[in-house]
Tab-separated table of C-alpha atoms and ligand atoms in Angstrom:
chain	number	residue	atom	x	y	z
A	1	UNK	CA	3.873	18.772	-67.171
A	2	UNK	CA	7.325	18.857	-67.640
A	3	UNK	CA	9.330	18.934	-71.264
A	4	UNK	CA	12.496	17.973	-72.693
A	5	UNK	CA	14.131	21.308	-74.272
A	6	UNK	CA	16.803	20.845	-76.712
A	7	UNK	CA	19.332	23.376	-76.075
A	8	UNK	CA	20.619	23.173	-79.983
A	9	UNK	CA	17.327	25.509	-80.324
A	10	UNK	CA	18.137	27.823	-78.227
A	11	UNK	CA	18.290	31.768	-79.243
A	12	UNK	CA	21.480	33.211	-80.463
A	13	UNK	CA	23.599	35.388	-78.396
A	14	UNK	CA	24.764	34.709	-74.407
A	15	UNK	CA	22.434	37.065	-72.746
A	16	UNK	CA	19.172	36.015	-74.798
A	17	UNK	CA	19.857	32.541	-74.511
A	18	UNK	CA	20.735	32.320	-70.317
A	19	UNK	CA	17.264	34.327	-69.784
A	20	UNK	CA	15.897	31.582	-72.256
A	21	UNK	CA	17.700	28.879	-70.292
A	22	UNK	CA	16.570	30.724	-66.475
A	23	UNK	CA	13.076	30.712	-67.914
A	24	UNK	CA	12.807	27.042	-69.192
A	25	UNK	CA	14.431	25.561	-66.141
A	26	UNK	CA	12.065	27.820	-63.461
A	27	UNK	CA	9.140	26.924	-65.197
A	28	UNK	CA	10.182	23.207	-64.326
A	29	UNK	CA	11.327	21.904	-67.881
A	30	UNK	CA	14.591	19.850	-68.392
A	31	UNK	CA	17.708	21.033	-70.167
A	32	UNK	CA	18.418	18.755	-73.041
A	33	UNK	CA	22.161	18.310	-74.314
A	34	UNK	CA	22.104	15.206	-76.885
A	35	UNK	CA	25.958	15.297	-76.509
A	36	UNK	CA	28.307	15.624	-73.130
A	37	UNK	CA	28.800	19.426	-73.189
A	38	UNK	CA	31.955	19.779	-70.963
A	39	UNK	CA	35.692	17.781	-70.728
A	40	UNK	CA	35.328	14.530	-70.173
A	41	UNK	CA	39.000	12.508	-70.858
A	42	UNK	CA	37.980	9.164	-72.249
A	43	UNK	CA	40.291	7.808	-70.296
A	44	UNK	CA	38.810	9.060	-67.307
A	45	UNK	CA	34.952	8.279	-68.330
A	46	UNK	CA	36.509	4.399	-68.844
A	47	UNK	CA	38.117	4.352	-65.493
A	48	UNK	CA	34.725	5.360	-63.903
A	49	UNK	CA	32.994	2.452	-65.993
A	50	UNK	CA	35.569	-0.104	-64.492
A	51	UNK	CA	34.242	0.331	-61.625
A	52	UNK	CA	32.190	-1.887	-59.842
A	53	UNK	CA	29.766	-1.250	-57.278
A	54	UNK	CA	30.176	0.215	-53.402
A	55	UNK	CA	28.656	-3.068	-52.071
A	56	UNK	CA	27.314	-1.752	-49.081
A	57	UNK	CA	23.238	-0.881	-50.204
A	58	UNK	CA	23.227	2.102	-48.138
A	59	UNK	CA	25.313	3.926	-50.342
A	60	UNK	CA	23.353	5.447	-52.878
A	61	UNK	CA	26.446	6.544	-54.794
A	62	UNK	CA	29.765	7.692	-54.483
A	63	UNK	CA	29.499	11.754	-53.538
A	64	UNK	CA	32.498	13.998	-54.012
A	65	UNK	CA	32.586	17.163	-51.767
A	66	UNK	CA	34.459	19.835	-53.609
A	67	UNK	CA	34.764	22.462	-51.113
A	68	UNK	CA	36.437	19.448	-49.207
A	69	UNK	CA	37.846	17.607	-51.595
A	70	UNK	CA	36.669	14.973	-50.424
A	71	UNK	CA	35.025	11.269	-51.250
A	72	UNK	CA	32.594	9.633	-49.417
A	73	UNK	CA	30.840	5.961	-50.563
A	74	UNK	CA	33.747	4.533	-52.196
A	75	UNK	CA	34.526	1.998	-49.288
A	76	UNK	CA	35.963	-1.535	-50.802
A	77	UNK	CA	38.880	-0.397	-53.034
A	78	UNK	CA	42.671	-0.223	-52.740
A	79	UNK	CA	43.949	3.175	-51.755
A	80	UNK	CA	45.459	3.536	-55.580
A	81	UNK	CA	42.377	3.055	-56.976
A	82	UNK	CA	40.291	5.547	-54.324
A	83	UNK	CA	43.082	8.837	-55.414
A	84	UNK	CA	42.410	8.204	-59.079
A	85	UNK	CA	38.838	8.639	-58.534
A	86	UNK	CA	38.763	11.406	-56.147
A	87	UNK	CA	40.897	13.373	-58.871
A	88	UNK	CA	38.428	12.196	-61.388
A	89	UNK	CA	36.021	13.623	-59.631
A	90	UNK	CA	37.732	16.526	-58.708
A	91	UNK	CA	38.076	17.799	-62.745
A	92	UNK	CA	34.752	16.571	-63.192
A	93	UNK	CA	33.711	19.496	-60.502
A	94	UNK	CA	35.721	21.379	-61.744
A	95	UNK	CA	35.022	20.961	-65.957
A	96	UNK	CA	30.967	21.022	-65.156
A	97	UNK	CA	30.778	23.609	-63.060
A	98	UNK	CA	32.933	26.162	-65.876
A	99	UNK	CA	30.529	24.884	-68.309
A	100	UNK	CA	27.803	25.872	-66.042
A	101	UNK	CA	28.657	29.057	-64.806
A	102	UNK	CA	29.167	29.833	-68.916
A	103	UNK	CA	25.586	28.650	-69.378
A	104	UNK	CA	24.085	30.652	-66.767
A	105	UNK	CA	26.462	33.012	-65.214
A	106	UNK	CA	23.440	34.837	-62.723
A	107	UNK	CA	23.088	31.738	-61.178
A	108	UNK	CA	26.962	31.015	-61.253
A	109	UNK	CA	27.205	34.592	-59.097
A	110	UNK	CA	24.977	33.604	-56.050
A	111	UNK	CA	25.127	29.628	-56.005
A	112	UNK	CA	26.868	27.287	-53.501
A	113	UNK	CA	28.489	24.085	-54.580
A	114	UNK	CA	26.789	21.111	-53.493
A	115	UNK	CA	27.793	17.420	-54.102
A	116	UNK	CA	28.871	16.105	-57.223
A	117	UNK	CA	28.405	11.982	-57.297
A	118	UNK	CA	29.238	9.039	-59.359
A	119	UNK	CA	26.130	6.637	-60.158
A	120	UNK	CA	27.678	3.286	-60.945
A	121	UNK	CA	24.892	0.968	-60.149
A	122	UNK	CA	21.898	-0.135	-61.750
A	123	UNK	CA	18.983	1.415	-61.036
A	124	UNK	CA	16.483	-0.849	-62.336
A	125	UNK	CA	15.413	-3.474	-59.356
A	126	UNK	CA	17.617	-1.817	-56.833
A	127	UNK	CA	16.538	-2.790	-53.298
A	128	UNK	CA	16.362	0.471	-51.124
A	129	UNK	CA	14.521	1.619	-48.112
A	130	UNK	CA	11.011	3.010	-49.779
A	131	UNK	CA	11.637	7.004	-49.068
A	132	UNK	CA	15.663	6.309	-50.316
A	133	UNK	CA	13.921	4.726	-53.723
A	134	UNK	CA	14.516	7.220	-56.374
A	135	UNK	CA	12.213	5.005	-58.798
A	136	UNK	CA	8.823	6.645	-57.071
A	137	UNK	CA	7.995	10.151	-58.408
A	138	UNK	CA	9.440	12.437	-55.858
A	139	UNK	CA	10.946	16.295	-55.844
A	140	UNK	CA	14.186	16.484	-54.166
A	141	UNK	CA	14.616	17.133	-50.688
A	142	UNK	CA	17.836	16.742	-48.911
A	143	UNK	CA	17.338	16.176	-45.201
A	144	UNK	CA	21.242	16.974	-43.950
A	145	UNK	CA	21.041	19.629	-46.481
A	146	UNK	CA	18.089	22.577	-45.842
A	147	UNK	CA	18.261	25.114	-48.514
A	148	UNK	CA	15.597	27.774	-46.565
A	149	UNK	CA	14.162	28.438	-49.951
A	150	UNK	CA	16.899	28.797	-51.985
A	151	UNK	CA	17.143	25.774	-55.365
A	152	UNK	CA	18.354	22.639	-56.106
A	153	UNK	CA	19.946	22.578	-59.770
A	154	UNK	CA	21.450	19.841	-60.741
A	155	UNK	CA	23.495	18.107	-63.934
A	156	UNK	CA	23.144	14.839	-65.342
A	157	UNK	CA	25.227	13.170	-67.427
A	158	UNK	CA	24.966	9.421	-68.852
A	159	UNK	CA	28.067	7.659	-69.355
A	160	UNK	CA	27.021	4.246	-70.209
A	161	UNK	CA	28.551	3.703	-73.446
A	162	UNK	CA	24.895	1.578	-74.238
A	163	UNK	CA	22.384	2.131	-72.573
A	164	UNK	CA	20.299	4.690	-71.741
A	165	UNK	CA	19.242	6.293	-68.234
A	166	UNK	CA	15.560	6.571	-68.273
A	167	UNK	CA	13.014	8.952	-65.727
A	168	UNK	CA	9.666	9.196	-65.894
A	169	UNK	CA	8.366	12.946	-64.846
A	170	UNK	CA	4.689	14.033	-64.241
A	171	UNK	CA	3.329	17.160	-63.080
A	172	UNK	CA	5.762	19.924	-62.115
A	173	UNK	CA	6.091	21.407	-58.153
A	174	UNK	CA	3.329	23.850	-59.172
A	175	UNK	CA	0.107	21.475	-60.114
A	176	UNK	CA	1.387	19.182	-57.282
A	177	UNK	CA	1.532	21.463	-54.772
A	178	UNK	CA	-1.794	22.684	-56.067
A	179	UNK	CA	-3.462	19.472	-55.983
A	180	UNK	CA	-2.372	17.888	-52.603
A	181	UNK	CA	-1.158	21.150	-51.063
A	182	UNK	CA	-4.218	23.476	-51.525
A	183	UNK	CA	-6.897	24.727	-49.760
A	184	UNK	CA	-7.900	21.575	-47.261
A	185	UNK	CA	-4.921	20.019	-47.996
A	186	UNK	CA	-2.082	18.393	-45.937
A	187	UNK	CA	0.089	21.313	-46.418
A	188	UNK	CA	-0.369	22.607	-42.199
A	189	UNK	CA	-0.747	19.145	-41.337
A	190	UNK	CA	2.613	17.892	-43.340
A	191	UNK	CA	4.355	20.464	-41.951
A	192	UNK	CA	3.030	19.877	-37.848
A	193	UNK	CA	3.732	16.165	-39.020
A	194	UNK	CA	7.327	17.084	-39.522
A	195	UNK	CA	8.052	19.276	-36.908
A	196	UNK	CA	7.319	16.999	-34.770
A	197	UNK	CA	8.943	14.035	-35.550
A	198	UNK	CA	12.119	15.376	-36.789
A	199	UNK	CA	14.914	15.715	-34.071
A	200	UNK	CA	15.212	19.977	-34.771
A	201	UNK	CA	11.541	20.589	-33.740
A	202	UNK	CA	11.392	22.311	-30.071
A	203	UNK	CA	14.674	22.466	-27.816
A	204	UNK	CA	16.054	20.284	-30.939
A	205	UNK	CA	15.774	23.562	-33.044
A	206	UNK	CA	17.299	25.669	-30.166
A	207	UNK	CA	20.235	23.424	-30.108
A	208	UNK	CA	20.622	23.274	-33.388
A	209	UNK	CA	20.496	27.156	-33.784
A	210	UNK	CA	23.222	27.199	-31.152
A	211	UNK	CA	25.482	24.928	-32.880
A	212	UNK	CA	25.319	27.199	-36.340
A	213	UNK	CA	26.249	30.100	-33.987
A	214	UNK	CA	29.399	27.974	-32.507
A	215	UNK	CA	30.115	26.839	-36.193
A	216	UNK	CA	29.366	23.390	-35.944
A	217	UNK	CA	28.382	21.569	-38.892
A	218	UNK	CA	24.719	20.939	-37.754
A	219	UNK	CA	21.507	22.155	-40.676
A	220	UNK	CA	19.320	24.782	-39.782
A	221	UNK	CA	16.381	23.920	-41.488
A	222	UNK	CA	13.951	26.562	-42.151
A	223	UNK	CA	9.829	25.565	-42.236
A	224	UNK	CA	9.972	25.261	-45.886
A	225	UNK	CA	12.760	22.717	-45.725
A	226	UNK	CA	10.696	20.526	-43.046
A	227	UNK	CA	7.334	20.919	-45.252
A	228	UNK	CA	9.513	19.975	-48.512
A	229	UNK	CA	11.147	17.086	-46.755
A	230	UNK	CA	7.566	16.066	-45.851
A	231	UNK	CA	6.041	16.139	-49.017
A	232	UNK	CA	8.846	14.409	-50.476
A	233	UNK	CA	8.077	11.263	-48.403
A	234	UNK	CA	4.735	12.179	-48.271
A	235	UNK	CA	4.645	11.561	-52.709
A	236	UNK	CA	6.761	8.632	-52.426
A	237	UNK	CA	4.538	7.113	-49.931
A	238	UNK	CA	1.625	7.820	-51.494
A	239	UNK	CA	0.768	4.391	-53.470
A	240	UNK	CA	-2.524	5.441	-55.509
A	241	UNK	CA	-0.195	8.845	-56.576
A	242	UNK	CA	2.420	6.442	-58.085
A	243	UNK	CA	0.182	4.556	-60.031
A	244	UNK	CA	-2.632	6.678	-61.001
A	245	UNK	CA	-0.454	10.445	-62.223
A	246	UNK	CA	0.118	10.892	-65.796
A	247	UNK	CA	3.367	10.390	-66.647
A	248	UNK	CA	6.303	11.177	-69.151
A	249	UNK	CA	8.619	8.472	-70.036
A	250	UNK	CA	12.636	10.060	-70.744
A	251	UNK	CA	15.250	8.367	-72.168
A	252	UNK	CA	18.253	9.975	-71.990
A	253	UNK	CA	20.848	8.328	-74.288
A	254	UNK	CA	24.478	7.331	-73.825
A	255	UNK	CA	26.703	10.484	-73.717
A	256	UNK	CA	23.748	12.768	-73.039
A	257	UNK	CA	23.562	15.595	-70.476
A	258	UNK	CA	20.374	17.549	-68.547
A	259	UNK	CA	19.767	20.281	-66.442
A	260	UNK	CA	16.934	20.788	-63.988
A	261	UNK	CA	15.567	22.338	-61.059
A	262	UNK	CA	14.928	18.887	-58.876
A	263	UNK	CA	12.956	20.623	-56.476
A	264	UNK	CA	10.570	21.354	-58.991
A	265	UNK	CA	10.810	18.538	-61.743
A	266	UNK	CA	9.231	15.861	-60.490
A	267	UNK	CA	11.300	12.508	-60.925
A	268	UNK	CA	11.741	8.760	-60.870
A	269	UNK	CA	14.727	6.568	-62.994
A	270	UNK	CA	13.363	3.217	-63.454
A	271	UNK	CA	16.881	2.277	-65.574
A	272	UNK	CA	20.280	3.197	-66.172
A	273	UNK	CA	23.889	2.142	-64.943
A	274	UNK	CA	26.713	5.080	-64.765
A	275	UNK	CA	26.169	8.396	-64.509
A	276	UNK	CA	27.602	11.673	-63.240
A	277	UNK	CA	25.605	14.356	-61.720
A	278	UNK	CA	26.569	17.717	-59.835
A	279	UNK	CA	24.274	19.825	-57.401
A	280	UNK	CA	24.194	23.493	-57.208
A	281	UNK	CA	21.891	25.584	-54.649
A	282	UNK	CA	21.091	28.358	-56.210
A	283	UNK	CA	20.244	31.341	-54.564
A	284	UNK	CA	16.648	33.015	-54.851
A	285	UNK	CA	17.800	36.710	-55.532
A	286	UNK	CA	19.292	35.005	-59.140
A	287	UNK	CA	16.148	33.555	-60.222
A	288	UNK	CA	14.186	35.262	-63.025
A	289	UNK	CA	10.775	34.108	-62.000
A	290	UNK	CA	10.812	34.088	-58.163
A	291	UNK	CA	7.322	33.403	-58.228
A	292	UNK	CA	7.474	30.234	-59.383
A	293	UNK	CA	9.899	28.870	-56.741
A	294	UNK	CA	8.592	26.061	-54.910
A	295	UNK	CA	8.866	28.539	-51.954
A	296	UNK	CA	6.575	31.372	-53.390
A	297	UNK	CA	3.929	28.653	-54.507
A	298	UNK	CA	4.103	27.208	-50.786
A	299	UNK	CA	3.980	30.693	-49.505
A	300	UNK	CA	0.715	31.893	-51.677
A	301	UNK	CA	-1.024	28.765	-50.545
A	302	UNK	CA	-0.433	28.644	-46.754
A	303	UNK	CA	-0.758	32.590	-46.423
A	304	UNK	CA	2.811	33.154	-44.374
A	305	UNK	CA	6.119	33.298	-44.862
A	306	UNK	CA	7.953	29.699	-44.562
A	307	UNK	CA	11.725	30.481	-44.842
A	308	UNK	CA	12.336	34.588	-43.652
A	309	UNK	CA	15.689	34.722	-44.821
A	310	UNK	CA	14.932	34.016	-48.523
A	311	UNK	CA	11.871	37.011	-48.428
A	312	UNK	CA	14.621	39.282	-46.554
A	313	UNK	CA	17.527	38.075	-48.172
A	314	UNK	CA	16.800	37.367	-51.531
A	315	UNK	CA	12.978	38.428	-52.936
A	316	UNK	CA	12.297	41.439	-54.654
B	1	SIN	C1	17.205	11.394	-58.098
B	1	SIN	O1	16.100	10.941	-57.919
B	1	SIN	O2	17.466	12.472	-57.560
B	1	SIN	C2	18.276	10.664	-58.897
B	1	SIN	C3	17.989	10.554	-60.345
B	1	SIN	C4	19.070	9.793	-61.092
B	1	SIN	O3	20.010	9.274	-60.469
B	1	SIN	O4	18.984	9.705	-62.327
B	2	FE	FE1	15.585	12.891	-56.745
């Protein structure tokens, strides 16, 4: 099961406490930071509370491309209003992700920026589609975004001034994956199931190999990323799973930040209204327990490799 670390306890010294940190997060615990660790202006953390919400229900949140510079969600507001948060956003990128790669510079030397977003709606009652509900236990997949083994870190940060955001974890990747994936499990059958019903299986994956190679903006997804997208829907589906796991309630109060590997923390927020969060994808050759990456345990229990540029690339 997964635990809250405190990072206040951490050992002294950079290098002791980043293999520390590596170790805790790997082995599927969560980061704690009882205070906001990085720059945050308050003016800037009040303009971002101001704000109301998207409207439109698809939007999960407002996500903030740095490589691009670029906002996407953020559709009923005057132009004004649109440039002040995009710059928000922008030294919010920028303020986390120093803080970061200070934290944990090995990862910092072989991750890509992901998205950073802005939460500003309320999570509890929220009417989504059932695999878009992020109140159902889940480990993060992103469908438009295959990692081919590699990690999804990300950053939390509440900045409701009252209330808290709260998750509810149960067991890590590992014992999941052990109890639903293992031997005569759904793991061949998941992965057949998403093959074929996801637009890259066959001449889709040709296609989309031939796009990458032309330098379009289409995902390659690797088997692992179909299998991981599948067992993502696959838990949230899964109604007797929901109610019947063991679970931790979190509450992470106002001002507080975590850290954890989402593809291996299991996670639901049943509550919370503003928060900022930032996604890394970290590469496997900066891990310091490759073993333990979701990839590895898939690996072990099917018997074959499931994304050959991470063992090439990246494994020891
Ligand atoms: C998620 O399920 O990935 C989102 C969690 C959150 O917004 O607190
Ligand atoms: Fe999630």
């Amino acid at each position: 099961m997964t635990t809250l670390i405190n990072v206040d306890n951490t050992p002294r010294g950079p290098e002791a406490r980043e293999r520390w940190c590596s170790e805790q997060l790997e082995e599927g615990n969560i980061l704690f930071f009882p205070e906001t660790p990085f720059e945050l202006p308050e003016n800037d953390r009040e303009f971002l509370l101001s704000q109301q919400q998207s409207g439109a229900a698809y939007h999960k949140n407002i996500a903030y491309r740095p490589r691009q510079d670029r906002l996407t969600g953020f559709s009923k507001h005057g132009r004004e209003d649109q440039e002040r948060l995009r710059a928000i956003m922008r030294a919010y990128s920028g303020s986390v992700t120093q803080f970061l790669s200070a934290l944990l510079p090995q990862y910092a030397g072989a991750w890509r920026l992901d998205f950073a977003s802005f939460r500003p709606q309320e999570e509890q009652g929220r009417q989504l589609r059932l695999r878009a509900r992020n109140d159902l236990l889940h480990v993060d997949s992103f469908p438009t975004r295959p990692t081919q083994g590699d990690r999804i870190l990300r950053i939390f940060t509440n900045i409701n001034p009252t209330q808290p955001r709260v998750w509810l974890t149960t067991e890590t990747f590992e014992g999941l994956a052990q109890s639903f994936l293992g031997p005569g499990g759904a793991a061949e059958a998941l992965s057949q199931r998403a093959k074929s019903t996801k637009s890259s299986g066959g001449l889709g994956r040709a296609l989309v190999k031939l796009g990458c190679a032309l330098g379009l903006p289409v995902a390659d997804s690797s088997p692992y990323d179909d299998l991981m997208l599948a067992f993502h829907h696959f838990l949230k589906e899964n109604r007797e799973f929901q109610e019947t796991c063991p679970k931790t309630r979190w509450e992470f109060p106002p001002g507080s930040t975590w850290i954890a590997f989402t593809d291996m923390v299991s996670h639901a927020v049943l509550a919370g209204q503003f928060a900022l969060e930032h996604t890394y994808i970290v590469s496997g050759s900066a891990l310091v327990l490759p073993h333990k990456a979701p990839v590895s345990i898939l690996e072990s229990l099917i018997g074959h490799p499931l994304a050959n540029q991470w063992a090439e690339g990246s494994r020891q």
